[in-house]
Coordinates of C-alpha atoms and ligand atoms in Angstrom, one line a residue:
Chain A
X20 CA 25.0 203.5 32.3
X21 CA 22.8 200.5 33.2
X22 CA 24.0 197.0 32.8
X23 CA 23.6 195.1 29.6
X24 CA 21.4 192.0 30.3
X25 CA 20.7 190.5 26.9
X26 CA 22.6 190.8 23.6
X27 CA 21.3 189.5 20.3
X28 CA 24.1 189.2 17.9
X29 CA 23.5 188.8 14.1
X30 CA 20.5 186.7 14.8
X31 CA 18.9 185.0 11.8
X32 CA 16.1 182.5 11.6
X33 CA 14.9 180.5 8.6
X34 CA 11.6 178.5 8.5
X35 CA 11.9 176.1 5.5
X36 CA 13.3 178.4 2.8
X37 CA 11.7 181.6 4.3
X38 CA 14.1 183.9 6.1
X39 CA 12.1 185.4 8.9
X40 CA 14.9 187.2 10.8
X41 CA 17.7 188.8 8.8
X42 CA 20.5 189.7 11.2
X43 CA 19.0 191.2 14.4
X44 CA 21.5 193.1 16.6
X45 CA 20.0 194.4 19.8
X46 CA 21.2 195.2 23.3
X47 CA 18.7 195.0 26.2
X48 CA 19.4 196.5 29.5
X49 CA 18.5 195.8 33.1
X50 CA 15.2 197.3 34.2
X51 CA 14.3 198.4 30.7
X52 CA 10.8 198.4 29.2
X53 CA 11.6 197.5 25.6
X54 CA 9.0 197.1 22.9
X55 CA 9.3 195.2 19.6
X56 CA 7.0 197.1 17.3
X57 CA 6.2 196.2 13.7
X58 CA 3.5 194.9 11.4
X59 CA 2.1 191.4 11.7
X60 CA 4.6 188.8 10.3
X61 CA 7.7 190.9 10.7
X62 CA 9.3 188.5 13.1
X63 CA 8.5 189.9 16.5
X64 CA 7.2 186.7 18.0
X65 CA 10.1 184.7 16.5
X66 CA 12.6 187.0 18.2
X67 CA 10.8 186.7 21.5
X68 CA 10.6 182.9 21.2
X69 CA 14.3 182.7 20.6
X70 CA 15.0 184.7 23.7
X71 CA 12.6 182.4 25.7
X72 CA 14.2 179.3 24.2
X73 CA 11.3 177.9 22.2
X74 CA 13.2 178.4 19.0
X75 CA 16.8 178.1 18.1
X76 CA 18.3 180.8 15.9
X77 CA 19.6 179.6 12.5
X78 CA 22.7 181.6 13.1
X79 CA 23.9 184.3 15.5
X80 CA 24.1 184.4 19.3
X81 CA 21.9 185.1 22.3
X82 CA 24.0 186.4 25.2
X83 CA 22.6 186.6 28.7
X84 CA 24.9 188.4 31.1
X85 CA 27.5 187.8 28.5
X86 CA 27.0 184.0 28.3
X87 CA 25.8 182.4 25.1
X88 CA 22.4 180.7 25.9
X89 CA 20.9 180.0 22.5
X90 CA 21.1 176.2 23.1
X91 CA 19.8 176.3 26.6
X92 CA 16.3 174.9 27.1
X93 CA 13.5 177.3 28.3
X94 CA 13.3 175.7 31.8
X95 CA 16.9 176.6 32.5
X96 CA 16.6 180.3 31.5
X97 CA 16.0 183.2 34.0
X98 CA 13.2 184.4 31.7
X99 CA 9.4 184.0 31.9
X100 CA 6.8 184.5 29.3
X101 CA 3.2 185.8 29.3
X102 CA 1.6 184.1 26.4
X103 CA -0.7 185.8 24.0
X104 CA -3.6 183.5 24.8
X105 CA -2.6 183.3 28.5
X106 CA -2.0 179.5 28.4
X107 CA -3.3 179.0 31.9
X108 CA -3.5 175.4 33.0
X109 CA -7.2 174.5 32.9
X110 CA -6.8 171.7 35.4
X111 CA -5.4 174.0 38.1
X112 CA -7.1 176.8 40.0
X113 CA -5.8 180.3 40.3
X114 CA -3.4 179.7 43.2
X115 CA -2.2 176.4 41.8
X116 CA -1.5 178.1 38.4
X117 CA 0.6 180.8 40.1
X118 CA 2.4 178.3 42.3
X119 CA 3.3 176.0 39.4
X120 CA 6.9 177.3 39.1
X121 CA 7.4 177.5 42.8
X122 CA 6.2 173.9 43.4
X123 CA 8.7 172.7 40.9
X124 CA 11.4 174.2 43.0
X125 CA 10.2 172.2 46.0
X126 CA 9.7 175.4 48.0
X127 CA 8.1 175.3 51.4
X128 CA 4.3 175.2 51.2
X129 CA 3.8 178.2 53.5
X130 CA 6.4 180.3 51.6
X131 CA 4.6 179.4 48.4
X132 CA 1.2 180.5 49.8
X133 CA 2.7 183.8 50.9
X134 CA 4.3 184.5 47.6
X135 CA 1.1 183.6 45.7
X136 CA -0.9 185.9 48.0
X137 CA 1.5 188.8 47.4
X138 CA 1.4 188.3 43.7
X139 CA -2.4 188.2 43.7
X140 CA -2.4 191.4 45.6
X141 CA -0.1 193.1 43.1
X142 CA -2.3 192.2 40.1
X143 CA -5.4 193.1 42.0
X144 CA -6.9 189.6 42.4
X145 CA -6.8 189.1 46.2
X146 CA -9.3 186.5 47.3
X147 CA -9.3 184.7 43.9
X148 CA -7.0 181.8 45.1
X149 CA -9.6 179.0 44.6
X150 CA -11.3 180.3 41.5
X151 CA -11.5 178.1 38.4
X152 CA -9.3 179.9 35.8
X153 CA -11.5 178.9 32.9
X154 CA -14.3 180.9 34.4
X155 CA -12.3 184.2 34.7
X156 CA -12.8 187.1 32.3
X157 CA -10.0 187.8 29.7
X158 CA -8.6 190.6 31.8
X159 CA -8.5 188.5 34.9
X160 CA -6.8 185.6 33.1
X161 CA -4.2 188.0 31.9
X162 CA -3.5 189.1 35.4
X163 CA -3.1 185.5 36.6
X164 CA -0.7 184.9 33.7
X165 CA 1.4 187.9 34.7
X166 CA 1.4 186.8 38.3
X167 CA 2.3 183.2 37.4
X168 CA 5.3 184.5 35.5
X169 CA 6.5 187.1 37.9
X170 CA 6.2 185.0 41.0
X171 CA 9.3 183.1 39.8
X172 CA 11.3 186.4 40.1
X173 CA 12.7 186.2 36.5
X174 CA 15.3 188.7 35.3
X175 CA 13.3 189.3 32.2
X176 CA 9.5 189.1 31.5
X177 CA 8.5 188.5 27.9
X178 CA 5.1 189.6 26.8
X179 CA 3.7 188.7 23.4
X180 CA 0.8 191.0 22.5
X181 CA -0.5 190.4 26.0
X182 CA -3.4 192.9 25.6
X183 CA -4.3 191.8 22.0
X184 CA -7.4 189.9 23.1
X185 CA -8.8 192.5 25.5
X186 CA -11.3 195.2 24.5
X187 CA -10.3 198.8 24.2
X188 CA -11.2 200.1 27.6
X189 CA -9.5 197.3 29.6
X190 CA -6.5 197.6 27.3
X191 CA -5.9 201.2 28.3
X192 CA -6.2 200.3 32.0
X193 CA -3.9 197.3 31.6
X194 CA -1.3 199.4 29.8
X195 CA -1.1 201.7 32.8
X196 CA -1.1 198.8 35.2
X197 CA 1.6 196.9 33.3
X198 CA 3.9 199.9 33.4
X199 CA 3.2 200.3 37.1
X200 CA 4.0 196.6 37.7
X201 CA 7.3 196.9 35.8
X202 CA 8.4 199.8 37.9
X203 CA 7.4 198.0 41.1
X204 CA 9.3 194.7 40.4
X205 CA 12.1 196.5 38.7
X206 CA 12.9 194.0 36.0
X207 CA 13.3 194.1 32.2
X208 CA 10.1 193.8 30.2
X209 CA 10.3 192.8 26.5
X210 CA 7.0 193.6 25.1
X211 CA 5.7 192.7 21.6
X212 CA 3.0 194.7 19.9
X213 CA 1.9 195.9 16.5
X214 CA 0.1 198.9 18.1
X215 CA 2.2 202.0 17.8
X216 CA 0.3 204.0 20.3
X217 CA 0.7 201.2 22.9
X218 CA 4.5 201.0 22.1
X219 CA 5.0 204.8 22.4
X220 CA 3.0 205.2 25.6
X221 CA 4.6 202.3 27.6
X222 CA 8.2 201.9 26.5
X223 CA 11.6 203.2 27.5
X224 CA 13.0 201.9 24.2
X225 CA 11.1 201.1 21.0
X226 CA 12.5 198.7 18.4
X227 CA 10.8 199.2 15.1
X228 CA 10.9 196.0 12.9
X229 CA 9.9 195.3 9.4
X230 CA 10.4 192.2 7.3
X231 CA 12.8 190.5 9.7
X232 CA 15.0 193.6 10.1
X233 CA 15.4 196.3 12.7
X234 CA 14.5 199.7 11.2
X235 CA 15.2 201.9 14.2
X236 CA 15.9 201.7 17.9
X237 CA 15.2 204.7 20.1
X238 CA 13.1 206.3 22.8
X239 CA 9.5 206.9 21.9
X240 CA 10.2 210.6 21.3
X241 CA 13.1 209.8 19.0
X242 CA 11.2 207.3 17.0
X243 CA 8.3 209.7 16.6
X244 CA 10.2 212.9 16.0
X245 CA 13.2 211.6 14.2
X246 CA 12.2 208.6 12.1
X247 CA 15.2 207.2 10.3
X248 CA 13.3 206.1 7.2
X249 CA 10.1 206.1 5.3
X250 CA 8.9 202.9 6.9
X251 CA 9.3 204.1 10.5
X252 CA 7.7 207.5 9.6
X253 CA 4.7 206.0 8.0
X254 CA 4.3 203.2 10.6
X255 CA 4.5 205.5 13.5
X256 CA 1.7 208.1 13.4
X257 CA 0.5 210.0 10.3
X258 CA 2.9 211.9 8.2
X259 CA 3.5 213.7 4.9
X260 CA 6.5 212.0 3.3
X261 CA 8.2 213.9 0.4
X262 CA 11.2 213.1 -1.7
X263 CA 13.8 215.9 -1.9
X264 CA 17.4 216.7 -2.0
X265 CA 19.8 217.6 0.9
X266 CA 21.6 220.6 -0.7
X267 CA 24.1 220.9 2.2
X268 CA 24.0 220.8 6.0
X269 CA 20.9 222.6 7.3
X270 CA 19.4 223.2 3.8
X271 CA 17.0 221.0 2.1
X272 CA 15.0 221.3 -1.2
X273 CA 11.7 219.7 -2.1
X274 CA 8.8 220.6 -4.4
X275 CA 11.0 223.4 -5.9
X276 CA 11.6 225.3 -2.7
X277 CA 14.5 225.5 -0.4
X278 CA 14.0 225.3 3.4
X279 CA 16.2 225.7 6.4
X280 CA 16.3 222.6 8.6
X281 CA 18.1 221.2 11.6
X282 CA 19.5 218.1 10.0
X283 CA 23.1 217.7 9.0
X284 CA 25.7 215.0 8.2
X285 CA 24.3 214.0 4.7
X286 CA 26.5 214.2 1.6
X287 CA 25.8 217.3 -0.5
X288 CA 23.0 216.9 -3.0
X289 CA 22.0 213.6 -1.5
X290 CA 18.5 212.5 -2.5
X291 CA 16.6 212.1 0.7
X292 CA 13.0 212.0 2.1
X293 CA 11.4 214.6 4.3
X294 CA 8.8 213.9 7.0
X295 CA 6.3 216.5 7.9
X296 CA 4.1 215.6 10.8
X297 CA 0.5 216.8 10.2
X298 CA 0.4 218.6 13.6
X299 CA 3.6 220.5 12.9
X300 CA 2.2 222.3 9.8
X301 CA 0.5 225.7 10.3
X302 CA -2.1 227.2 8.0
X303 CA -1.4 230.8 7.2
X304 CA -2.4 233.3 4.4
X305 CA -0.8 232.4 1.0
X306 CA 1.6 235.4 1.0
X307 CA 3.3 234.3 4.2
X308 CA 4.4 230.8 2.9
X309 CA 6.5 229.1 0.3
X310 CA 3.9 226.3 -0.1
X311 CA 0.4 227.3 -1.2
X312 CA -2.7 225.4 -2.0
X313 CA -6.4 224.9 -1.7
X314 CA -8.4 223.4 1.1
X315 CA -10.0 220.2 -0.4
X316 CA -11.5 218.6 2.7
X317 CA -12.0 219.2 6.4
X318 CA -13.0 216.6 9.0
X319 CA -13.5 217.1 12.7
X320 CA -11.5 214.5 14.7
X321 CA -12.5 215.4 18.2
X322 CA -9.6 217.5 19.4
X323 CA -8.4 218.8 16.0
X324 CA -9.5 219.2 12.4
X325 CA -7.9 217.1 9.7
X326 CA -7.5 219.3 6.7
X327 CA -6.4 218.1 3.2
X328 CA -4.6 220.8 1.2
X329 CA -4.0 220.3 -2.4
X330 CA -0.9 221.9 -3.8
X331 CA 0.8 221.8 -7.2
X332 CA 2.8 218.7 -6.4
X333 CA 0.9 216.8 -3.7
X334 CA -1.9 216.8 -1.1
X335 CA -0.8 217.6 2.5
X336 CA -2.5 216.4 5.6
X337 CA -2.7 219.0 8.3
X338 CA -3.9 218.6 11.9
X339 CA -4.9 221.9 13.5
X340 CA -7.5 223.3 15.9
X341 CA -8.2 226.2 13.4
X342 CA -11.1 226.0 11.0
X343 CA -10.6 226.5 7.3
X344 CA -13.5 226.3 4.8
X345 CA -13.2 224.1 1.7
X346 CA -12.0 226.0 -1.4
X347 CA -10.0 228.6 0.4
X348 CA -6.5 229.4 -0.8
X349 CA -4.0 229.0 2.0
X350 CA -0.3 228.8 2.7
X351 CA 1.6 226.1 4.7
X352 CA 4.2 227.4 7.1
X353 CA 7.2 225.2 8.2
X354 CA 9.8 226.0 10.8
X355 CA 13.3 224.5 10.5
X356 CA 12.5 222.1 13.4
X357 CA 9.3 220.9 11.8
X358 CA 11.3 219.3 8.9
X359 CA 12.8 215.8 9.5
X360 CA 15.2 214.6 6.9
X361 CA 15.6 210.8 6.4
X362 CA 17.8 208.6 4.3
X363 CA 16.0 207.2 1.4
X364 CA 14.9 203.5 1.9
X365 CA 17.7 201.2 0.8
X366 CA 20.5 203.8 0.8
X367 CA 21.4 203.8 4.4
Chain B
X104 CA -35.9 174.0 16.0
X105 CA -39.4 173.1 17.1
X106 CA -40.7 172.0 13.7
X107 CA -37.9 169.4 13.5
X108 CA -38.9 167.8 16.7
X109 CA -41.4 165.4 15.2
X110 CA -38.5 164.1 13.0
X111 CA -37.1 162.6 16.2
X112 CA -40.1 160.4 16.7
X113 CA -39.1 157.5 14.4
X114 CA -35.8 157.3 16.3
X115 CA -37.5 157.3 19.6
X116 CA -39.7 154.4 18.5
X117 CA -36.7 152.7 17.0
X118 CA -34.7 153.0 20.2
X119 CA -37.7 151.8 22.2
X120 CA -38.2 148.7 20.1
X121 CA -34.6 147.7 19.9
X122 CA -33.2 148.7 23.3
X123 CA -35.9 149.3 25.9
X124 CA -38.1 146.3 25.1
X125 CA -35.2 143.8 25.0
X126 CA -34.0 145.2 28.4
X127 CA -37.5 144.7 29.9
X128 CA -37.6 141.2 28.6
X129 CA -34.2 140.4 30.0
X130 CA -35.2 141.7 33.4
X131 CA -38.5 139.7 33.1
X132 CA -36.6 136.5 32.3
X133 CA -34.1 137.1 35.0
X134 CA -36.7 137.3 37.8
X135 CA -39.0 134.5 36.6
X136 CA -38.9 130.7 36.6
X137 CA -38.2 128.5 33.6
X138 CA -41.2 127.5 31.5
X139 CA -43.4 130.5 32.3
X140 CA -46.2 131.6 30.0
X141 CA -46.8 135.3 29.7
X142 CA -50.1 135.0 31.6
X143 CA -48.8 132.9 34.5
X144 CA -45.5 134.5 35.6
X145 CA -44.0 133.2 38.8
X146 CA -41.3 135.4 40.1
X147 CA -38.1 134.1 41.8
X148 CA -34.6 135.0 42.9
X149 CA -33.4 131.5 42.1
X150 CA -31.4 132.6 39.1
X151 CA -29.4 135.0 41.1
X152 CA -28.9 132.6 43.9
X153 CA -27.6 130.1 41.4
X154 CA -25.0 132.6 40.3
X155 CA -23.5 132.8 43.7
X156 CA -22.1 129.3 43.3
X157 CA -18.3 129.2 43.3
X158 CA -17.9 128.1 39.7
X159 CA -19.8 131.1 38.4
X160 CA -18.2 133.6 40.8
X161 CA -14.8 132.3 39.5
X162 CA -15.9 132.9 35.9
X163 CA -16.6 136.5 36.8
X164 CA -13.3 136.9 38.7
X165 CA -11.5 135.4 35.8
X166 CA -13.2 137.7 33.3
X167 CA -12.3 140.8 35.4
X168 CA -8.7 139.7 35.8
X169 CA -8.4 139.2 32.1
X170 CA -10.2 142.5 31.4
X171 CA -7.9 144.3 33.8
X172 CA -4.7 142.8 32.3
X173 CA -5.9 143.6 28.7
X174 CA -6.8 147.2 29.8
X175 CA -3.4 147.7 31.5
X176 CA -1.5 146.4 28.5
X177 CA -3.6 148.5 26.1
X178 CA -3.0 151.6 28.2
X179 CA 0.7 150.9 28.6
X180 CA 1.2 150.4 24.8
X181 CA -1.5 152.6 23.5
X182 CA -0.6 155.8 25.4
X183 CA 2.9 156.0 24.0
X184 CA 1.6 155.2 20.6
X185 CA -1.1 157.9 20.8
X186 CA 1.5 160.3 22.1
X187 CA 3.9 159.6 19.2
X188 CA 1.1 160.0 16.7
X189 CA 0.0 163.3 18.1
X190 CA 3.6 164.6 18.0
X191 CA 4.2 163.6 14.4
X192 CA 3.7 166.1 11.4
X193 CA 0.1 166.8 10.6
X194 CA 0.2 165.0 7.3
X195 CA 1.6 161.8 8.9
X196 CA -0.9 161.8 11.7
X197 CA -3.9 161.0 9.5
X198 CA -2.0 158.1 7.9
X199 CA -0.9 156.7 11.3
X200 CA -4.4 156.8 12.7
X201 CA -5.6 155.0 9.6
X202 CA -2.9 152.3 10.2
X203 CA -4.1 151.9 13.7
X204 CA -7.8 151.6 12.7
X205 CA -7.3 149.5 9.5
X206 CA -7.4 146.2 11.3
X207 CA -10.9 147.1 12.6
X208 CA -12.1 147.1 9.1
X209 CA -11.4 143.5 8.7
X210 CA -14.0 141.1 10.2
X211 CA -13.0 140.2 13.8
X212 CA -13.5 136.5 13.1
X213 CA -11.1 136.6 10.2
X214 CA -8.5 138.4 12.2
X215 CA -8.9 135.9 15.1
X216 CA -8.5 133.0 12.7
X217 CA -5.3 134.7 11.4
X218 CA -4.0 134.7 15.0
X219 CA -4.9 131.0 15.3
X220 CA -2.8 130.4 12.3
X221 CA 0.1 132.3 13.7
X222 CA 0.0 130.9 17.2
X223 CA -0.9 127.2 16.8
X224 CA 1.6 124.5 17.7
X225 CA 2.6 124.0 14.1
X226 CA 1.8 127.6 13.2
X227 CA 3.9 130.2 11.5
X228 CA 5.7 131.4 14.7
X229 CA 6.6 127.9 15.8
X230 CA 7.8 127.0 12.4
X231 CA 10.1 130.1 12.5
X232 CA 11.3 129.1 15.9
X233 CA 12.0 125.6 14.6
X234 CA 14.2 127.1 11.9
X235 CA 16.2 128.7 14.6
X236 CA 16.4 125.4 16.4
X237 CA 14.1 126.3 19.2
X238 CA 11.5 123.8 20.5
X239 CA 7.9 124.6 19.7
X240 CA 6.0 126.7 22.4
X241 CA 2.4 126.1 23.1
X242 CA 0.7 129.4 22.7
X243 CA -2.9 128.5 21.6
X244 CA -5.5 127.9 24.3
X245 CA -3.6 129.8 27.0
X246 CA -4.2 133.1 28.8
X247 CA -1.4 134.4 26.6
X248 CA -3.3 133.8 23.3
X249 CA -6.5 135.1 24.7
X250 CA -4.9 138.3 26.1
X251 CA -3.0 138.8 22.9
X252 CA -6.2 138.5 20.9
X253 CA -8.0 140.9 23.2
X254 CA -5.2 143.5 23.2
X255 CA -4.9 143.5 19.4
X256 CA -8.6 143.7 18.9
X257 CA -9.2 146.5 21.3
X258 CA -6.1 148.6 21.0
X259 CA -7.7 151.2 18.7
X260 CA -10.3 151.8 21.3
X261 CA -7.6 152.9 23.7
X262 CA -5.4 154.8 21.1
X263 CA -8.1 156.9 19.4
X264 CA -9.6 158.6 22.5
X265 CA -6.2 159.3 23.9
X266 CA -4.9 160.6 20.6
X267 CA -8.0 162.9 20.4
X268 CA -7.4 164.4 23.7
X269 CA -3.6 164.8 23.1
X270 CA -4.0 166.4 19.7
X271 CA -6.6 169.0 20.7
X272 CA -4.4 170.0 23.6
X273 CA -3.2 173.7 23.3
X274 CA 0.5 173.5 22.6
X275 CA 1.2 176.7 24.4
X276 CA 0.3 175.0 27.7
X277 CA 3.3 172.7 27.2
X278 CA 5.5 175.7 26.4
X279 CA 4.1 177.4 29.5
X280 CA 5.2 174.5 31.6
X281 CA 8.7 174.5 30.1
X282 CA 8.8 178.3 30.6
X283 CA 8.0 178.0 34.3
X284 CA 10.8 175.6 34.9
X285 CA 9.4 172.2 34.3
X286 CA 11.7 169.8 32.4
X287 CA 10.3 167.3 29.9
X288 CA 9.5 164.7 32.5
X289 CA 7.7 167.2 34.8
X290 CA 5.9 168.7 31.9
X291 CA 4.6 165.3 31.0
X292 CA 3.3 164.4 34.4
X293 CA 2.1 167.7 35.5
X294 CA 0.4 168.9 32.3
X295 CA 0.2 166.5 29.4
X296 CA -0.9 163.4 31.4
X297 CA -3.3 165.4 33.5
X298 CA -4.9 167.0 30.4
X299 CA -5.2 163.8 28.6
X300 CA -7.1 162.2 31.5
X301 CA -10.5 162.4 29.7
X302 CA -9.1 160.4 26.8
X303 CA -7.4 157.9 29.1
X304 CA -10.7 157.4 31.1
X305 CA -12.6 156.9 27.9
X306 CA -10.1 154.4 26.6
X307 CA -10.0 152.4 29.8
X308 CA -13.8 152.2 29.9
X309 CA -14.1 151.1 26.3
X310 CA -11.4 148.5 26.4
X311 CA -12.4 147.1 29.8
X312 CA -16.1 146.8 28.8
X313 CA -15.3 145.3 25.5
X314 CA -12.9 142.8 26.9
X315 CA -15.1 141.6 29.8
X316 CA -18.1 141.1 27.6
X317 CA -16.5 139.5 24.6
X318 CA -17.1 135.8 23.8
X319 CA -15.8 135.1 20.3
X320 CA -12.1 135.7 21.0
X321 CA -11.9 133.6 24.2
X322 CA -13.8 130.9 22.5
X323 CA -11.5 130.7 19.5
X324 CA -8.2 131.5 21.1
X325 CA -8.9 130.0 24.5
X326 CA -10.6 126.9 23.4
X327 CA -14.0 125.3 24.4
X328 CA -13.3 125.1 28.1
X329 CA -12.2 128.7 28.4
X330 CA -15.1 130.3 30.2
X331 CA -15.6 134.1 30.6
X332 CA -18.8 135.9 31.4
X333 CA -19.6 136.4 27.7
X334 CA -19.1 132.7 27.0
X335 CA -21.2 131.8 30.0
X336 CA -24.1 133.9 28.8
X337 CA -23.8 132.7 25.3
X338 CA -23.8 129.0 26.4
X339 CA -26.9 129.6 28.6
X340 CA -28.8 131.0 25.7
X341 CA -27.4 128.8 22.8
X342 CA -26.5 125.4 24.2
X343 CA -27.9 125.0 27.7
X344 CA -31.2 126.7 26.9
X345 CA -31.6 128.2 30.4
X346 CA -32.7 131.7 29.2
X347 CA -33.7 132.7 32.7
X348 CA -30.3 132.1 34.1
X349 CA -28.6 133.7 31.1
X350 CA -30.7 136.8 31.5
X351 CA -29.8 137.0 35.2
X352 CA -26.1 136.9 34.4
X353 CA -26.5 139.5 31.7
X354 CA -28.3 141.7 34.3
X355 CA -25.5 141.2 36.9
X356 CA -22.9 142.1 34.3
X357 CA -24.9 145.2 33.3
X358 CA -25.1 146.4 36.9
X359 CA -21.4 145.8 37.5
X360 CA -20.6 147.7 34.3
X361 CA -22.8 150.6 35.4
X362 CA -21.1 150.8 38.8
X363 CA -17.7 150.7 37.1
X364 CA -18.6 153.5 34.7
X365 CA -19.9 155.6 37.5
X366 CA -16.6 155.3 39.3
X367 CA -14.6 156.1 36.1
X368 CA -16.7 159.1 35.4
X369 CA -16.1 160.3 39.0
X370 CA -12.4 159.9 38.6
X371 CA -12.5 161.9 35.3
X372 CA -14.4 164.8 36.9
X373 CA -12.1 164.9 39.9
X374 CA -9.1 165.2 37.7
X375 CA -10.5 168.2 35.8
Ligands
LIG452 N1 6.9 177.6 13.2 C1 6.9 178.3 12.0 N2 7.0 177.6 10.8 C2 7.0 178.3 9.7 N3 6.9 179.7 9.5 C3 6.8 180.4 10.7 C4 6.8 179.7 12.0 N4 6.6 180.7 12.9 C5 6.5 181.9 12.2 N5 6.6 181.7 10.9 C6 6.6 182.7 9.9 O1 7.6 183.7 10.2 C7 7.1 185.0 9.9 C8 7.3 185.9 11.2 O2 6.4 185.4 12.1 P1 6.2 186.0 13.6 O3 7.6 186.1 14.2 O4 5.2 185.3 14.3 O5 5.8 187.5 13.2 P2 5.0 188.6 14.2 O6 5.0 188.1 15.6 O7 5.8 189.8 14.0 O8 3.7 188.7 13.6 C9 5.7 184.9 9.4 O9 5.8 185.0 8.0 C10 5.3 183.5 9.8 O10 4.4 182.9 8.9
LIG453 MG1 3.3 187.6 16.8

């Protein structure tokens, strides 16, 4: 097992009378790409700022290598930040911006020049040393900001929606590049985003937050395939969420039918919620399935069709490459592994 | 845009009448002899030669020394003040700026008379000192009273531009400096001070220009024999009646000011 680097213990934060963080417990490991994911206002930035040292928690602890640091000022922490709007110093050129931290350490000029050059090469900006940072494009400024932080060789890099201001195409390219850089420097990245696709494609660990609380911690696959509650299921990808009852281990009932499933460990007859991912549902002839309904709408989405099927109890969303004309009677087939049972919100 | 252009015309005429024509007249006076009629101008450099005399050069040196001292004091006191205002809660900021500028709403003469009341030999300050058993101190008609008057009058012109550049500074730049390992002191010198340079330069220019060209404050707080350039020009026009010499001094002052502004602007753009 990797070494634990940062531990957040029962962290809370109040602004005036508003509680913004409600008891955050999180372990962050060495060399991990961890993403805080959640809707705007859920407390991601506040969590990051507490780790960086710009905010003090109202209660709880921040441990770094086992040592409590929540009172330590930012300039004494082995952590660097890439700010959302880059925050490059407008009075300094590219090289001077990157050398800012090294100059403070009174490092040798030739060593600094070497390190700056190496950083510029890594972020793909060789030869930009003397450029005016205010004249660079958004993507270039972003790279300078990353270089300026990484040149200090921090143990952890904090990134607050670093790609938020870039357009879609550059975003995609930067996602790949950031992941590459993280592997190359081999340090922990704590990444904040509200974009679930970004979180799933880049991270080792995703922390889903809502309303100042952690909803689920897991690998991208876990989070997607086994959401722990309705919030996670609906925030990550599209899903059909249905209230039902867990009859006993491996048997769940919803909409008047019983289905075999792979979930266990719930009390008998526990009210639960079931997630059915649209791409897991198969359209078959009505005789072959327990759930039957009528095709109400079909939309071509590029790779697949999105089909809305109206049944007695609800309308299901299905993603499939097969065509089905509107008005046709169809059945919906579910295998045991397509059914994900979750605790109802508020009962876990 | 184009159809609005003719709206500018009245202003151009206005500016021409009130600024350009007087300037031409000043130049004309400065380079001509006394008693000229418009038709029989006789040009001369005598007015400028006269200025080279020691007494007048001393007046200019004294003015600059005083302007410099005033500017330095205004900067030393005004920067921290502007800094504190820019760091206070948003609601308080407006109020504090109002407090800084309120004195400017009161007529300068009135304010200066108030200072005279405070500083004179049997003025309020000396009376208070007397109550404490301290001998009266002469404050009126000294460099002290003049500088005090200048500093108090021109302080807002230093505070406001510095405050403006500090308050529009992106706070994340300061956080970035902390984040990269700069302590409070280093963050101030390497980021905040550097980024507030435009405000500092503007403040220095305003205070310096205002204080070397003023004549009311030195006259009232410095007494009749306290001569600065402003007083010299005033006396040439009002009491001596040598308009040609007065115009020449004005021109010299204007040129010096232009050179000074040029250097300050250069300093500003270098720092950017
Ligand atoms: N300095 C502050 N003062 C008061 N409220 C704040 C402050 N910073 C953040 N908040 C509030 O805290 C909540 C969480 O903010 P934030 O951590 O920025 O969320 P996120 O980054 O997830 O969008 C928001 O409701 C926001 O308005
Ligand atoms: Mg945020």
